[in-house]
PDB file of C-alpha atoms (C1' of nucleotides) in Angstrom:
ATOM      1  CA  MET A 610       4.963   4.888  -3.815  1.00  0.00           C
ATOM      2  CA  PRO A 611       2.788   2.350  -5.490  1.00  0.00           C
ATOM      3  CA  GLU A 612       0.268  -0.054  -5.361  1.00  0.00           C
ATOM      4  CA  LEU A 613      -2.373  -0.587  -8.381  1.00  0.00           C
ATOM      5  CA  PRO A 614      -3.977   3.293  -7.914  1.00  0.00           C
ATOM      6  CA  GLU A 615      -0.843   4.767  -7.752  1.00  0.00           C
ATOM      7  CA  VAL A 616       0.690   3.267 -10.762  1.00  0.00           C
ATOM      8  CA  GLU A 617      -2.615   3.648 -12.379  1.00  0.00           C
ATOM      9  CA  LEU A 618      -2.081   7.315 -11.909  1.00  0.00           C
ATOM     10  CA  ALA A 619       1.515   7.099 -13.085  1.00  0.00           C
ATOM     11  CA  ARG A 620       0.070   5.176 -16.478  1.00  0.00           C
ATOM     12  CA  ALA A 621      -1.944   8.205 -17.132  1.00  0.00           C
ATOM     13  CA  GLU A 622       0.522  10.944 -16.634  1.00  0.00           C
ATOM     14  CA  LEU A 623       3.111   9.024 -18.746  1.00  0.00           C
ATOM     15  CA  ALA A 624       0.471   8.339 -21.506  1.00  0.00           C
ATOM     16  CA  ARG A 625      -0.269  12.078 -21.673  1.00  0.00           C
ATOM     17  CA  TRP A 626       3.323  13.005 -21.922  1.00  0.00           C
ATOM     18  CA  LEU A 627       4.394  10.181 -24.123  1.00  0.00           C
ATOM     19  CA  GLU A 628       1.567   8.795 -26.742  1.00  0.00           C
ATOM     20  CA  GLY A 629       2.349   9.736 -30.139  1.00  0.00           C
ATOM     21  CA  ALA A 630       5.513  11.804 -28.828  1.00  0.00           C
ATOM     22  CA  ARG A 631       9.082  10.702 -29.962  1.00  0.00           C
ATOM     23  CA  ILE A 632      11.825   9.926 -27.319  1.00  0.00           C
ATOM     24  CA  VAL A 633      14.835  12.068 -28.349  1.00  0.00           C
ATOM     25  CA  GLY A 634      16.998  10.934 -25.409  1.00  0.00           C
ATOM     26  CA  ALA A 635      17.205   8.254 -22.870  1.00  0.00           C
ATOM     27  CA  SER A 636      19.874   7.833 -20.005  1.00  0.00           C
ATOM     28  CA  SER A 637      20.205   5.950 -16.885  1.00  0.00           C
ATOM     29  CA  ASP A 638      23.383   4.852 -15.232  1.00  0.00           C
ATOM     30  CA  ASP A 639      22.148   3.359 -12.315  1.00  0.00           C
ATOM     31  CA  ARG A 640      23.356  -0.161 -12.115  1.00  0.00           C
ATOM     32  CA  ILE A 641      20.519  -1.111  -9.484  1.00  0.00           C
ATOM     33  CA  VAL A 642      17.456   0.009 -10.804  1.00  0.00           C
ATOM     34  CA  LEU A 643      18.443  -0.122 -14.517  1.00  0.00           C
ATOM     35  CA  ARG A 644      18.211  -4.002 -15.537  1.00  0.00           C
ATOM     36  CA  CYS A 645      19.750  -3.810 -19.059  1.00  0.00           C
ATOM     37  CA  SER A 646      22.868  -2.413 -20.154  1.00  0.00           C
ATOM     38  CA  PRO A 647      23.053   1.668 -19.978  1.00  0.00           C
ATOM     39  CA  ARG A 648      23.947   1.501 -23.744  1.00  0.00           C
ATOM     40  CA  THR A 649      20.913  -0.534 -24.610  1.00  0.00           C
ATOM     41  CA  PHE A 650      18.802   1.488 -22.604  1.00  0.00           C
ATOM     42  CA  ALA A 651      19.907   4.634 -24.939  1.00  0.00           C
ATOM     43  CA  SER A 652      20.299   3.253 -27.990  1.00  0.00           C
ATOM     44  CA  ARG A 653      17.046   1.125 -28.283  1.00  0.00           C
ATOM     45  CA  LEU A 654      14.745   4.196 -27.077  1.00  0.00           C
ATOM     46  CA  THR A 655      16.680   7.036 -28.626  1.00  0.00           C
ATOM     47  CA  GLY A 656      14.380   8.259 -31.951  1.00  0.00           C
ATOM     48  CA  ARG A 657      11.460   5.628 -31.571  1.00  0.00           C
ATOM     49  CA  ARG A 658       7.761   7.263 -31.457  1.00  0.00           C
ATOM     50  CA  VAL A 659       5.564   5.806 -28.594  1.00  0.00           C
ATOM     51  CA  ARG A 660       2.438   3.867 -29.401  1.00  0.00           C
ATOM     52  CA  ALA A 661       1.130   3.120 -25.931  1.00  0.00           C
ATOM     53  CA  VAL A 662       1.652   3.152 -22.043  1.00  0.00           C
ATOM     54  CA  ASP A 663       0.144   0.116 -20.909  1.00  0.00           C
ATOM     55  CA  ARG A 664      -0.026  -0.908 -17.003  1.00  0.00           C
ATOM     56  CA  LYS A 665      -0.766  -4.602 -15.645  1.00  0.00           C
ATOM     57  CA  GLY A 666      -0.814  -4.719 -11.840  1.00  0.00           C
ATOM     58  CA  LYS A 667       1.959  -2.564 -10.414  1.00  0.00           C
ATOM     59  CA  TRP A 668       4.213  -2.932 -13.667  1.00  0.00           C
ATOM     60  CA  LEU A 669       4.071  -0.185 -16.784  1.00  0.00           C
ATOM     61  CA  ARG A 670       4.903  -1.200 -20.229  1.00  0.00           C
ATOM     62  CA  VAL A 671       5.720   1.591 -22.771  1.00  0.00           C
ATOM     63  CA  MET A 672       5.358   0.246 -26.382  1.00  0.00           C
ATOM     64  CA  LEU A 673       7.325   2.000 -29.042  1.00  0.00           C
ATOM     65  CA  ASP A 674       6.536   1.845 -32.852  1.00  0.00           C
ATOM     66  CA  ASP A 675       9.423  -0.640 -33.655  1.00  0.00           C
ATOM     67  CA  GLY A 676       8.019  -3.218 -31.014  1.00  0.00           C
ATOM     68  CA  THR A 677      10.466  -2.317 -28.323  1.00  0.00           C
ATOM     69  CA  ARG A 678       9.071  -2.444 -25.183  1.00  0.00           C
ATOM     70  CA  LEU A 679      10.067  -0.276 -21.694  1.00  0.00           C
ATOM     71  CA  PHE A 680       9.016  -1.926 -18.828  1.00  0.00           C
ATOM     72  CA  SER A 681       9.035   0.037 -15.415  1.00  0.00           C
ATOM     73  CA  HIS A 682       8.361  -1.057 -11.774  1.00  0.00           C
ATOM     74  CA  LEU A 683       8.017   1.701  -9.000  1.00  0.00           C
ATOM     75  CA  GLY A 684       9.129  -0.700  -6.345  1.00  0.00           C
ATOM     76  CA  MET A 685       8.443   1.037  -2.993  1.00  0.00           C
ATOM     77  CA  THR A 686       9.398   4.816  -3.764  1.00  0.00           C
ATOM     78  CA  GLY A 687       9.498   5.280  -7.662  1.00  0.00           C
ATOM     79  CA  ASP A 688       7.842   7.731  -9.451  1.00  0.00           C
ATOM     80  CA  TRP A 689       7.916   9.600 -12.832  1.00  0.00           C
ATOM     81  CA  ILE A 690       7.758  13.045 -13.018  1.00  0.00           C
ATOM     82  CA  ALA A 691       7.547  15.611 -15.944  1.00  0.00           C
ATOM     83  CA  GLN A 692       9.743  18.527 -15.410  1.00  0.00           C
ATOM     84  CA  ARG A 693      12.522  20.180 -17.065  1.00  0.00           C
ATOM     85  CA  ASP A 694      15.079  20.432 -14.266  1.00  0.00           C
ATOM     86  CA  PRO A 695      16.750  17.313 -12.490  1.00  0.00           C
ATOM     87  CA  VAL A 696      15.146  16.036  -9.381  1.00  0.00           C
ATOM     88  CA  ARG A 697      16.123  14.621  -6.254  1.00  0.00           C
ATOM     89  CA  PHE A 698      16.474  10.949  -6.211  1.00  0.00           C
ATOM     90  CA  GLU A 699      16.519  10.834  -9.965  1.00  0.00           C
ATOM     91  CA  ARG A 700      17.692   7.375 -11.481  1.00  0.00           C
ATOM     92  CA  ALA A 701      16.817   7.602 -15.272  1.00  0.00           C
ATOM     93  CA  THR A 702      15.542  10.198 -17.802  1.00  0.00           C
ATOM     94  CA  LEU A 703      13.680  10.422 -21.074  1.00  0.00           C
ATOM     95  CA  GLU A 704      13.700  13.471 -23.370  1.00  0.00           C
ATOM     96  CA  ILE A 705      10.664  13.587 -25.425  1.00  0.00           C
ATOM     97  CA  ALA A 706       9.512  15.610 -28.277  1.00  0.00           C
ATOM     98  CA  ARG A 707       5.915  16.192 -29.693  1.00  0.00           C
ATOM     99  CA  GLY A 708       6.588  18.715 -32.435  1.00  0.00           C
ATOM    100  CA  ARG A 709       8.340  21.490 -31.327  1.00  0.00           C
ATOM    101  CA  ARG A 710       7.762  20.644 -27.514  1.00  0.00           C
ATOM    102  CA  ARG A 711      10.549  19.135 -25.479  1.00  0.00           C
ATOM    103  CA  THR A 712      10.004  17.796 -22.314  1.00  0.00           C
ATOM    104  CA  ASN A 713      12.025  15.587 -19.728  1.00  0.00           C
ATOM    105  CA  LEU A 714      10.534  12.691 -17.861  1.00  0.00           C
ATOM    106  CA  ARG A 715      12.140  11.762 -15.023  1.00  0.00           C
ATOM    107  CA  TYR A 716      12.350   8.693 -13.039  1.00  0.00           C
ATOM    108  CA  ALA A 717      13.047   9.204  -9.328  1.00  0.00           C
ATOM    109  CA  ASP A 718      13.540   6.467  -6.641  1.00  0.00           C
ATOM    110  CA  ALA A 719      14.706   6.988  -3.343  1.00  0.00           C
ATOM    111  CA  ARG A 720      15.209   3.177  -2.118  1.00  0.00           C
ATOM    112  CA  ARG A 721      15.994   1.894  -5.889  1.00  0.00           C
ATOM    113  CA  LEU A 722      13.809  -0.985  -5.303  1.00  0.00           C
ATOM    114  CA  GLY A 723      12.146  -0.273  -8.504  1.00  0.00           C
ATOM    115  CA  ARG A 724      13.250  -1.239 -11.850  1.00  0.00           C
ATOM    116  CA  LEU A 725      13.726  -0.436 -15.460  1.00  0.00           C
ATOM    117  CA  VAL A 726      14.119  -2.958 -18.410  1.00  0.00           C
ATOM    118  CA  VAL A 727      14.154  -2.499 -21.981  1.00  0.00           C
ATOM    119  CA  SER A 728      13.431  -5.832 -24.199  1.00  0.00           C
ATOM    120  CA  SER A 729      11.941  -6.434 -27.485  1.00  0.00           C
ATOM    121  CA  GLU A 730       9.582  -8.732 -25.918  1.00  0.00           C
ATOM    122  CA  ASP A 731       7.363  -9.268 -22.880  1.00  0.00           C
ATOM    123  CA  ILE A 732       9.313  -9.964 -20.039  1.00  0.00           C
ATOM    124  CA  ALA A 733       8.762 -13.018 -17.346  1.00  0.00           C
ATOM    125  CA  ALA A 734       7.827 -10.769 -14.329  1.00  0.00           C
ATOM    126  CA  TRP A 735       4.907  -9.028 -16.850  1.00  0.00           C
ATOM    127  CA  SER A 736       3.845 -12.460 -18.276  1.00  0.00           C
ATOM    128  CA  ALA A 737       3.411 -13.975 -14.867  1.00  0.00           C
ATOM    129  CA  LEU A 738       1.089 -11.230 -13.463  1.00  0.00           C
ATOM    130  CA  GLY A 739      -2.555 -12.469 -12.891  1.00  0.00           C
ATOM    131  CA  PRO A 740      -5.391 -10.759 -13.822  1.00  0.00           C
ATOM    132  CA  ASP A 741      -5.500  -6.928 -12.896  1.00  0.00           C
ATOM    133  CA  PRO A 742      -8.674  -5.995 -10.703  1.00  0.00           C
ATOM    134  CA  LEU A 743      -9.144  -2.759 -12.223  1.00  0.00           C
ATOM    135  CA  ALA A 744      -8.812  -3.522 -16.147  1.00  0.00           C
ATOM    136  CA  GLU A 745     -10.001  -7.085 -16.010  1.00  0.00           C
ATOM    137  CA  GLY A 746     -12.258  -7.140 -13.110  1.00  0.00           C
ATOM    138  CA  ILE A 747     -12.409 -10.113 -10.505  1.00  0.00           C
ATOM    139  CA  ASP A 748     -13.750 -13.694 -11.576  1.00  0.00           C
ATOM    140  CA  VAL A 749     -14.587 -15.090  -8.228  1.00  0.00           C
ATOM    141  CA  ASP A 750     -14.426 -18.614  -9.866  1.00  0.00           C
ATOM    142  CA  ARG A 751     -10.954 -18.424 -11.128  1.00  0.00           C
ATOM    143  CA  LEU A 752     -10.038 -16.778  -7.605  1.00  0.00           C
ATOM    144  CA  SER A 753     -11.360 -19.657  -5.816  1.00  0.00           C
ATOM    145  CA  GLU A 754      -9.426 -22.274  -8.128  1.00  0.00           C
ATOM    146  CA  LYS A 755      -6.335 -20.506  -7.511  1.00  0.00           C
ATOM    147  CA  LEU A 756      -6.635 -19.925  -3.553  1.00  0.00           C
ATOM    148  CA  ALA A 757      -7.716 -23.684  -3.298  1.00  0.00           C
ATOM    149  CA  ARG A 758      -4.058 -24.619  -3.516  1.00  0.00           C
ATOM    150  CA  ARG A 759      -2.980 -22.234  -0.998  1.00  0.00           C
ATOM    151  CA  LYS A 760      -3.278 -24.538   2.079  1.00  0.00           C
ATOM    152  CA  LYS A 761      -0.948 -22.698   4.542  1.00  0.00           C
ATOM    153  CA  ARG A 762      -1.013 -19.165   3.192  1.00  0.00           C
ATOM    154  CA  SER A 763      -3.208 -16.639   4.922  1.00  0.00           C
ATOM    155  CA  ILE A 764      -5.969 -14.643   2.652  1.00  0.00           C
ATOM    156  CA  LYS A 765      -4.047 -11.672   3.001  1.00  0.00           C
ATOM    157  CA  GLU A 766      -0.808 -13.002   1.800  1.00  0.00           C
ATOM    158  CA  ALA A 767      -2.416 -14.732  -1.090  1.00  0.00           C
ATOM    159  CA  LEU A 768      -4.005 -11.457  -2.035  1.00  0.00           C
ATOM    160  CA  MET A 769      -0.799 -10.010  -2.357  1.00  0.00           C
ATOM    161  CA  ASP A 770       0.600 -12.867  -4.503  1.00  0.00           C
ATOM    162  CA  GLN A 771       0.949 -10.978  -7.880  1.00  0.00           C
ATOM    163  CA  SER A 772       0.007 -14.178  -9.882  1.00  0.00           C
ATOM    164  CA  VAL A 773      -3.006 -14.468  -8.180  1.00  0.00           C
ATOM    165  CA  LEU A 774      -4.106 -10.859  -8.671  1.00  0.00           C
ATOM    166  CA  ALA A 775      -2.081  -8.190  -9.996  1.00  0.00           C
ATOM    167  CA  GLY A 776      -1.508  -4.747  -8.137  1.00  0.00           C
ATOM    168  CA  VAL A 777      -3.020  -5.550  -4.863  1.00  0.00           C
ATOM    169  CA  GLY A 778      -0.225  -4.653  -2.136  1.00  0.00           C
ATOM    170  CA  ASN A 779      -0.323  -4.323   1.797  1.00  0.00           C
ATOM    171  CA  ILE A 780      -2.349  -1.296   1.941  1.00  0.00           C
ATOM    172  CA  GLN A 781      -5.076  -2.731  -0.683  1.00  0.00           C
ATOM    173  CA  ALA A 782      -5.204  -6.101   0.794  1.00  0.00           C
ATOM    174  CA  THR A 783      -5.840  -4.849   4.206  1.00  0.00           C
ATOM    175  CA  GLU A 784      -8.574  -2.268   3.215  1.00  0.00           C
ATOM    176  CA  ALA A 785     -10.136  -5.007   1.280  1.00  0.00           C
ATOM    177  CA  LEU A 786     -10.647  -7.316   3.956  1.00  0.00           C
ATOM    178  CA  TRP A 787     -11.634  -4.801   6.168  1.00  0.00           C
ATOM    179  CA  HIS A 788     -14.388  -4.201   3.852  1.00  0.00           C
ATOM    180  CA  ALA A 789     -15.249  -7.532   3.537  1.00  0.00           C
ATOM    181  CA  ARG A 790     -15.390  -8.620   7.199  1.00  0.00           C
ATOM    182  CA  ILE A 791     -12.713 -11.238   6.949  1.00  0.00           C
ATOM    183  CA  ASP A 792      -9.900 -11.840   9.168  1.00  0.00           C
ATOM    184  CA  PRO A 793      -6.704 -11.648   7.504  1.00  0.00           C
ATOM    185  CA  ARG A 794      -5.098 -14.262   9.013  1.00  0.00           C
ATOM    186  CA  SER A 795      -7.820 -16.906   7.716  1.00  0.00           C
ATOM    187  CA  ARG A 796      -6.550 -19.806   5.621  1.00  0.00           C
ATOM    188  CA  ALA A 797      -6.852 -18.569   1.902  1.00  0.00           C
ATOM    189  CA  CYS A 798      -8.359 -21.843   1.157  1.00  0.00           C
ATOM    190  CA  ALA A 799     -11.131 -21.815   3.914  1.00  0.00           C
ATOM    191  CA  LEU A 800     -13.220 -18.676   2.107  1.00  0.00           C
ATOM    192  CA  SER A 801     -16.387 -19.654   0.900  1.00  0.00           C
ATOM    193  CA  ARG A 802     -17.700 -18.285  -2.263  1.00  0.00           C
ATOM    194  CA  ALA A 803     -19.789 -15.689  -0.899  1.00  0.00           C
ATOM    195  CA  ASP A 804     -16.588 -14.752   1.505  1.00  0.00           C
ATOM    196  CA  LEU A 805     -14.706 -14.464  -1.806  1.00  0.00           C
ATOM    197  CA  ARG A 806     -17.540 -12.148  -3.606  1.00  0.00           C
ATOM    198  CA  ALA A 807     -16.967  -9.888  -0.497  1.00  0.00           C
ATOM    199  CA  VAL A 808     -13.595  -9.849  -0.876  1.00  0.00           C
ATOM    200  CA  ALA A 809     -13.963  -9.096  -4.704  1.00  0.00           C
ATOM    201  CA  ARG A 810     -16.353  -6.169  -3.470  1.00  0.00           C
ATOM    202  CA  GLY A 811     -13.840  -4.923  -1.157  1.00  0.00           C
ATOM    203  CA  ILE A 812     -10.848  -4.768  -3.345  1.00  0.00           C
ATOM    204  CA  ARG A 813     -13.140  -3.092  -6.216  1.00  0.00           C
ATOM    205  CA  TRP A 814     -14.022  -0.607  -3.153  1.00  0.00           C
ATOM    206  CA  THR A 815     -10.730   0.170  -1.990  1.00  0.00           C
ATOM    207  CA  ILE A 816      -9.116   0.626  -5.458  1.00  0.00           C
ATOM    208  CA  ALA A 817     -11.995   2.915  -6.498  1.00  0.00           C
ATOM    209  CA  ARG A 818     -11.707   4.866  -3.518  1.00  0.00           C
ATOM    210  CA  THR A 819      -7.967   5.253  -3.191  1.00  0.00           C
ATOM    211  CA  LEU A 820      -8.211   6.183  -6.882  1.00  0.00           C
ATOM    212  CA  ALA A 821     -10.798   8.898  -6.542  1.00  0.00           C
ATOM    213  CA  ASP A 822      -8.620  10.500  -3.496  1.00  0.00           C
ATOM    214  CA  LEU A 823      -5.391  10.364  -5.655  1.00  0.00           C
ATOM    215  CA  ARG A 824      -7.229  12.070  -8.691  1.00  0.00           C
ATOM    216  CA  LYS A 825      -8.702  14.813  -6.648  1.00  0.00           C
ATOM    217  CA  GLY A 826      -5.944  15.455  -4.086  1.00  0.00           C
ATOM    218  CA  SER A 827      -2.958  15.017  -6.429  1.00  0.00           C
ATOM    219  CA  GLU A 828      -0.945  15.238  -3.529  1.00  0.00           C
ATOM    220  CA  ARG A 829       0.439  11.863  -2.314  1.00  0.00           C
ATOM    221  CA  TRP A 830      -0.690  11.014   1.149  1.00  0.00           C
ATOM    222  CA  GLN A 831       2.939  10.062   2.039  1.00  0.00           C
ATOM    223  CA  ASP A 832       3.793  13.635   1.430  1.00  0.00           C
ATOM    224  CA  SER A 833       0.934  15.111   3.342  1.00  0.00           C
ATOM    225  CA  ASP A 834       0.355  13.991   7.100  1.00  0.00           C
ATOM    226  CA  VAL A 835      -2.971  12.803   6.635  1.00  0.00           C
ATOM    227  CA  ASN A 836      -3.647   9.025   6.176  1.00  0.00           C
ATOM    228  CA  PRO A 837      -6.734   8.657   4.124  1.00  0.00           C
ATOM    229  CA  PHE A 838      -7.101   5.063   4.500  1.00  0.00           C
ATOM    230  CA  VAL A 839      -9.784   3.420   6.943  1.00  0.00           C
ATOM    231  CA  VAL A 840      -7.892   0.671   8.976  1.00  0.00           C
ATOM    232  CA  TYR A 841      -4.160   0.833   7.409  1.00  0.00           C
ATOM    233  CA  GLY A 842      -1.663   2.433   9.532  1.00  0.00           C
ATOM    234  CA  ARG A 843      -4.383   2.781  12.484  1.00  0.00           C
ATOM    235  CA  LYS A 844      -3.592   0.161  15.380  1.00  0.00           C
ATOM    236  CA  GLY A 845      -5.392   1.272  18.443  1.00  0.00           C
ATOM    237  CA  GLU A 846      -7.977   3.332  16.869  1.00  0.00           C
ATOM    238  CA  PRO A 847     -11.848   2.656  17.134  1.00  0.00           C
ATOM    239  CA  CYS A 848     -13.063   0.754  14.384  1.00  0.00           C
ATOM    240  CA  PRO A 849     -15.164   2.700  12.281  1.00  0.00           C
ATOM    241  CA  ARG A 850     -17.712   0.164  11.915  1.00  0.00           C
ATOM    242  CA  CYS A 851     -17.909  -1.534  15.352  1.00  0.00           C
ATOM    243  CA  LYS A 852     -15.685   0.801  17.619  1.00  0.00           C
ATOM    244  CA  THR A 853     -13.546  -2.191  18.677  1.00  0.00           C
ATOM    245  CA  PRO A 854      -9.818  -0.889  19.069  1.00  0.00           C
ATOM    246  CA  LEU A 855      -7.884  -2.086  15.672  1.00  0.00           C
ATOM    247  CA  SER A 856      -5.223  -4.896  16.157  1.00  0.00           C
ATOM    248  CA  ARG A 857      -2.054  -5.317  14.394  1.00  0.00           C
ATOM    249  CA  VAL A 858      -0.457  -8.586  13.430  1.00  0.00           C
ATOM    250  CA  MET A 859       2.305  -9.599  11.282  1.00  0.00           C
ATOM    251  CA  LEU A 860       1.628 -11.823   7.814  1.00  0.00           C
ATOM    252  CA  GLY A 861       4.519 -12.639   5.407  1.00  0.00           C
ATOM    253  CA  GLY A 862       6.537 -10.057   7.179  1.00  0.00           C
ATOM    254  CA  ARG A 863       4.199  -7.353   6.408  1.00  0.00           C
ATOM    255  CA  THR A 864       2.161  -5.263   9.251  1.00  0.00           C
ATOM    256  CA  THR A 865      -1.608  -5.898   8.877  1.00  0.00           C
ATOM    257  CA  THR A 866      -4.147  -3.769  10.944  1.00  0.00           C
ATOM    258  CA  PHE A 867      -7.678  -5.553  11.188  1.00  0.00           C
ATOM    259  CA  CYS A 868     -10.524  -5.483  13.260  1.00  0.00           C
ATOM    260  CA  ALA A 869     -10.824  -8.243  15.874  1.00  0.00           C
ATOM    261  CA  GLY A 870     -14.561  -7.423  16.570  1.00  0.00           C
ATOM    262  CA  CYS A 871     -16.106  -7.576  13.009  1.00  0.00           C
ATOM    263  CA  GLN A 872     -13.589  -9.222  10.833  1.00  0.00           C
ATOM    264  CA  ARG A 873     -14.528 -12.970  11.270  1.00  0.00           C
ATOM    265  CA  ARG A 874     -12.039 -15.988  10.747  1.00  0.00           C
ATOM    266  CA  ALA A 875     -13.134 -18.056   7.791  1.00  0.00           C
ATOM    267  CA  GLY A 876     -13.722 -21.493   8.179  1.00  0.00           C
ATOM    268  CA  ALA A 877     -13.424 -21.507  11.860  1.00  0.00           C
TER     269      ALA A 877
ATOM    270  C1'  DA B 949      20.592   3.691  18.232  1.00  0.00           C
ATOM    271  C1'  DT B 950      16.598   1.502  16.641  1.00  0.00           C
ATOM    272  C1'  DT B 951      12.349   0.522  13.990  1.00  0.00           C
ATOM    273  C1'  DA B 952       9.523   1.363  10.433  1.00  0.00           C
ATOM    274  C1'  DT B 953       8.018   1.325   5.381  1.00  0.00           C
ATOM    275  C1'  DT B 954       3.114   1.358  -0.492  1.00  0.00           C
ATOM    276  C1'  DG B 955       7.712  -4.371  -3.054  1.00  0.00           C
ATOM    277  C1'  DT B 956       9.990  -8.178  -5.347  1.00  0.00           C
ATOM    278  C1'  DT B 957      12.921 -12.339  -5.582  1.00  0.00           C
ATOM    279  C1'  DG B 958      16.510 -15.647  -5.117  1.00  0.00           C
ATOM    280  C1'  DG B 959      17.879 -19.604  -2.493  1.00  0.00           C
ATOM    281  C1'  DT B 960      16.345 -23.745   0.477  1.00  0.00           C
ATOM    282  C1'  DA B 961      13.225 -26.799   2.083  1.00  0.00           C
ATOM    283  C1'  DG B 962       9.591 -29.759   1.899  1.00  0.00           C
TER     284       DG B 962
ATOM    285  C1'  DT C1080       6.889 -28.884 -10.352  1.00  0.00           C
ATOM    286  C1'  DC C1081       4.555 -26.386  -6.819  1.00  0.00           C
ATOM    287  C1'  DT C1082       4.123 -24.090  -2.296  1.00  0.00           C
ATOM    288  C1'  DA C1083       6.246 -22.077   1.827  1.00  0.00           C
ATOM    289  C1'  DC C1084       9.435 -19.266   4.240  1.00  0.00           C
ATOM    290  C1'  DC C1085      12.734 -15.571   5.042  1.00  0.00           C
ATOM    291  C1'  DA C1086      17.057 -12.985   4.255  1.00  0.00           C
ATOM    292  C1'  DA C1087      18.624  -9.507   0.841  1.00  0.00           C
ATOM    293  C1'  DC C1088      17.956  -5.512  -1.699  1.00  0.00           C
ATOM    294  C1'  DA C1089      18.203  -0.048  -0.280  1.00  0.00           C
ATOM    295  C1'  DA C1090      17.304   4.443   1.729  1.00  0.00           C
ATOM    296  C1'  DT C1091      15.013   7.588   4.711  1.00  0.00           C
ATOM    297  C1'  DA C1092      11.969   9.209   8.385  1.00  0.00           C
ATOM    298  C1'  DA C1093      10.428   9.139  12.930  1.00  0.00           C
TER     299       DA C1093
END
DNA sequence: ATTATTGTTGGTAG
DNA sequence: TCTACCAACAATAA
C-alpha cells in the first residue's frame, strides 16, 4: 500500500487517534511482522500515553511518554485501520482510550512484508534514512554528492535507495523521472545539476499530486480499478506529453515505465 | 499453472 | 568500508 504519500496519510490518521491518548492494550502474535517478542510488544506499550506520531520516508514512529518507541513499516500491503471489529489480515491490535472513548487500531498486512518494532531508542533502519522529500525538501547539492558515488546504478534505482531520499518507491520514481524528462536507465552519476533540479521538481510534483488524490478520494487506488498515475502501469499507452507509446524495462528487478520519445538519456 | 505486485535485506562478490 | 547484484521473504490477483 505504501510509498511516501500513503504512509503520510497513515501517519495523519494514526496521529488523529493516538496523540494524547493512552494505550490500554497491545497484542500481536505474528512472528513475521513483529520484530520483538509478543511479551515486549504488550508490556512496553500498555499503559503508556502517546506523545507524537512521526514519519520519515516509509517508516512510522510512535513516541510514548516514557521514551519508548513503536516503529511501523507497512511493507507492500500494510495499513492501520481504526475500527471496533477485527479486520482481514490483522497482524496486530492496539486498544486506545481517550477519556471515556475506546477504539481499536488494527494493523492489517496481507503479504506480511511490513514490520513492527518496539524499542527504547531509534532503530538502525530509521537512523539510516536519507532526507524526507516532503518534510525536509530536496537539497540538490547533497543529492548530487550522493549520486556521484553511484557509478553503475541507474538514476531510478538510486532514487529508490532509502539512504539517498527516504520514501521514494517504484511508482514515485517512475512518475518523477517522466516529469523530469530523464530516461530512468541513465547512470545516476551522469545527471547534471539542471537534471537534478528537474528530478527534484518531478518528485515534489508526484508526491503532491498523489497526496492530493489520496486526500480527496480517500479510496485507495488499488481497491478501485482506476489507475491515477500518469505513466506507471501504462505500458503501450501514448505518452501524455508526446504521444509516443510508453515503454517498459526492468531496473533493479522492478518494472519501470517510461517514454522513449521525450525522456532523454543523461550523459549520452 | 504462470506471472505480477506500492518493499526491504542478507549474503556474496568485487 | 562501500557499491552492486540477487534471492528470499509472503500472499494474493489476474
